[in-house]
Amino acid sequence: MASFLGLILSLMLPRFAVAEDWLLVETRKVPGDCAHPLICLPKSELASRHLMKLTRKNQNSFFGFLKSVASISGIPNAAVAGLHPPEPEALHKLELAPKLRPLVDHPGVYFDTVKLDEGEVTAEFSAYIKQRLSALGLKFLTKEEWEATPGKPTLSIRYAARLESAGCIVPFTVSMTLKEEVVLVRDPSLKISTTIWNYSRRQNLASTNYGPTNSLWEIVEKFEKDWRKANSAG
């Protein structure tokens, strides 16, 4: 009876999302008159077995190659429809977290204050931030602690001065941002920095008494409200 070589792959899942996965690749002989290779697996004979460690990028190339070979060999599309890099279950089965969930039990942030402290307008910003947020329960990390903290949480304050040009007024803005490193669900080998909390205020042109410090106060009040809401026992 005629036979052809079929490839069956199974994944040895890693502990968690990492840059590489182990793949167990088996080459098996199945009857040549089989209408669907997968149906005939119980009658197949093991020809070879290989263990490979591939990055996610190489997995995409590898599975693409298998699909091309299957197409050339006339293997039905249904038989290879499932050939694709496995999705890390620990990531893909998670529901989207509520907006404020990243603030719960937060490990703390690194806050680089050099530019703020040197600015004429923002010289007092960092001291105010540290006083209010420390009292709230947010920990400010040293550079060494930050390096050892998963995600490397970073707090930043940005101030853009008011501009006037050709009769147009661009109000000043003040913003506060918390960023952390995260892993992409679609490709766990990729890590990026993303914003987990952000709020900004701009100059109120209707009030001559509204300055950058007023914006900072409103931003801190917003963060305090969100922090308490996220970490409340109820």
XYZ file of C-alpha atoms in Angstrom:
234
model
C 0.000 0.000 0.000
C 1.322 3.414 -0.956
C 2.117 5.867 1.807
C 3.285 9.418 2.254
C 5.021 11.303 5.020
C 2.853 13.405 7.293
C 4.062 15.896 9.912
C 2.396 16.102 13.281
C 3.518 18.738 15.806
C 2.819 19.033 19.504
C 3.870 21.789 21.833
C 5.712 21.443 25.123
C 4.373 24.615 26.732
C 6.882 26.818 28.603
C 6.315 27.917 32.196
C 5.044 31.281 30.957
C 5.424 33.563 27.971
C 9.059 33.445 26.893
C 10.960 34.275 23.724
C 11.310 30.612 22.670
C 9.127 27.473 22.730
C 10.006 23.794 22.556
C 8.367 21.906 19.681
C 8.173 18.139 19.350
C 8.073 17.239 15.643
C 7.073 13.746 14.558
C 7.233 12.379 11.009
C 4.778 9.518 10.468
C 3.772 7.258 7.586
C 0.063 7.059 6.879
C -1.802 4.948 4.271
C -1.713 6.568 0.848
C -5.400 5.946 0.186
C -6.455 7.882 3.280
C -8.929 10.682 2.460
C -7.874 12.713 5.486
C -4.411 12.218 7.040
C -5.566 13.059 10.552
C -8.217 10.336 10.463
C -5.548 7.746 9.720
C -3.208 8.643 12.558
C -4.152 5.542 14.590
C -2.855 3.441 11.670
C 0.281 5.503 11.118
C 3.860 4.409 11.758
C 6.438 6.620 13.475
C 9.310 7.458 11.100
C 11.269 10.038 13.114
C 11.013 12.349 16.101
C 12.809 15.645 16.663
C 12.835 18.208 19.463
C 13.362 21.828 18.372
C 13.599 25.129 20.242
C 12.326 27.982 18.083
C 11.700 31.677 18.555
C 8.221 32.935 17.764
C 9.496 34.471 14.533
C 11.071 31.184 13.416
C 7.914 29.317 14.365
C 5.922 31.477 11.952
C 8.395 30.655 9.170
C 8.410 26.954 10.054
C 4.639 26.573 10.066
C 4.392 28.575 6.851
C 6.836 26.145 5.234
C 4.767 23.148 6.359
C 1.628 24.630 4.850
C 3.440 25.233 1.568
C 4.678 21.622 1.446
C 1.193 20.349 2.247
C -0.281 22.417 -0.576
C 2.282 21.129 -3.081
C 1.709 17.547 -1.926
C -2.021 17.836 -2.354
C -2.847 17.434 1.325
C -6.349 18.829 2.005
C -6.458 22.312 3.525
C -8.551 21.004 6.396
C -5.692 18.725 7.428
C -3.292 21.626 7.920
C -5.717 24.313 9.040
C -4.448 24.021 12.592
C -0.784 24.459 11.725
C 0.159 27.733 13.367
C 2.316 28.827 16.309
C 0.556 27.821 19.538
C -0.908 30.615 21.612
C 0.337 30.912 25.202
C -2.704 29.889 27.248
C -1.598 31.884 30.259
C -1.977 35.063 28.201
C -4.821 34.353 25.812
C -7.296 33.077 28.383
C -7.089 36.239 30.461
C -9.985 38.667 30.354
C -9.196 42.327 29.768
C -8.439 43.952 33.114
C -10.615 46.843 34.316
C -9.049 50.226 33.563
C -7.761 50.806 37.108
C -6.713 47.215 37.864
C -3.008 47.909 37.109
C -2.942 50.238 40.137
C -3.908 47.471 42.568
C -1.039 46.383 44.875
C 1.346 48.440 42.780
C 5.048 47.808 43.573
C 6.094 51.453 43.177
C 7.639 53.688 40.544
C 10.913 55.245 39.536
C 10.582 59.023 39.277
C 13.361 60.927 37.511
C 13.021 64.528 38.727
C 16.119 66.170 37.217
C 14.372 68.069 34.410
C 11.501 69.133 36.657
C 13.807 70.390 39.386
C 15.842 72.386 36.876
C 12.800 74.051 35.299
C 11.765 77.508 36.381
C 8.054 76.680 36.274
C 8.300 73.053 37.479
C 10.967 73.393 40.196
C 8.514 72.536 42.996
C 6.575 69.854 41.119
C 8.588 66.802 42.171
C 8.531 67.610 45.886
C 4.748 68.058 45.762
C 4.286 64.797 43.835
C 6.422 62.781 46.254
C 4.722 64.231 49.314
C 1.166 63.615 48.135
C 1.673 60.220 46.503
C 3.864 58.831 49.283
C 1.104 59.701 51.735
C -1.284 57.889 49.415
C 0.791 54.692 49.599
C 2.710 54.781 46.315
C 6.330 53.750 46.800
C 9.121 55.648 45.066
C 11.842 53.240 43.961
C 15.570 53.790 43.789
C 17.238 53.103 40.451
C 18.469 49.750 41.796
C 15.012 48.770 43.077
C 13.486 49.833 39.773
C 15.905 47.643 37.795
C 14.863 44.630 39.879
C 11.107 45.310 39.678
C 9.155 43.407 36.971
C 7.823 45.847 34.388
C 10.100 48.666 35.584
C 7.226 51.055 36.448
C 8.091 54.676 35.673
C 6.366 57.915 36.650
C 6.866 61.029 34.543
C 5.567 64.599 34.569
C 5.579 66.641 31.370
C 5.105 70.392 31.029
C 4.661 72.164 27.697
C 4.778 75.951 27.884
C 2.140 78.250 26.424
C 2.904 79.422 22.888
C 1.638 82.438 20.991
C 2.186 82.756 17.271
C 0.471 84.791 14.554
C -2.378 85.687 16.849
C -2.966 82.083 17.961
C -2.625 80.914 21.537
C -1.592 77.342 22.355
C -2.318 76.814 26.076
C 0.259 75.192 28.333
C -0.295 71.549 29.290
C 0.763 69.445 32.245
C 0.508 65.653 32.186
C 1.359 62.742 34.470
C 2.025 59.257 33.098
C 2.718 55.838 34.594
C 4.394 53.424 32.200
C 5.446 49.783 32.471
C 7.020 47.154 30.249
C 4.530 44.589 28.957
C 4.585 41.504 26.720
C 2.446 41.460 23.559
C -0.221 38.774 23.615
C 0.109 38.203 19.870
C 3.860 37.688 20.158
C 5.305 37.045 23.643
C 8.836 37.504 22.289
C 8.104 41.241 21.976
C 8.228 43.536 24.994
C 7.211 47.201 24.820
C 6.646 50.108 27.187
C 3.009 51.100 27.571
C 0.947 53.583 29.570
C -1.100 52.162 32.457
C -2.325 55.522 33.746
C -2.346 59.012 32.271
C -4.064 62.318 32.887
C -3.396 65.807 31.569
C -4.710 69.317 32.095
C -4.279 72.414 29.995
C -4.461 76.119 30.631
C -7.908 77.552 31.289
C -7.858 80.665 29.093
C -10.988 81.968 30.788
C -9.162 82.264 34.109
C -6.158 84.556 34.461
C -5.358 82.961 37.828
C -5.063 79.412 36.443
C -1.401 78.375 36.183
C 0.663 75.166 35.772
C 0.536 74.490 39.495
C -3.263 74.443 39.363
C -3.062 71.812 36.635
C -0.687 69.719 38.726
C -3.046 69.858 41.710
C -5.952 68.623 39.567
C -3.852 65.798 38.121
C -2.738 64.613 41.549
C -6.322 64.738 42.832
C -7.419 62.612 39.872
C -4.673 60.056 40.572
C -5.548 59.937 44.275
C -9.191 59.288 43.408
C -8.312 56.493 40.965
C -5.767 54.952 43.340
C -8.246 54.801 46.216
C -10.944 53.405 43.967
C -8.597 50.690 42.632
C -7.281 49.693 46.068
C -10.456 50.019 48.111
C -11.478 46.859 49.953
C -15.050 47.273 48.734
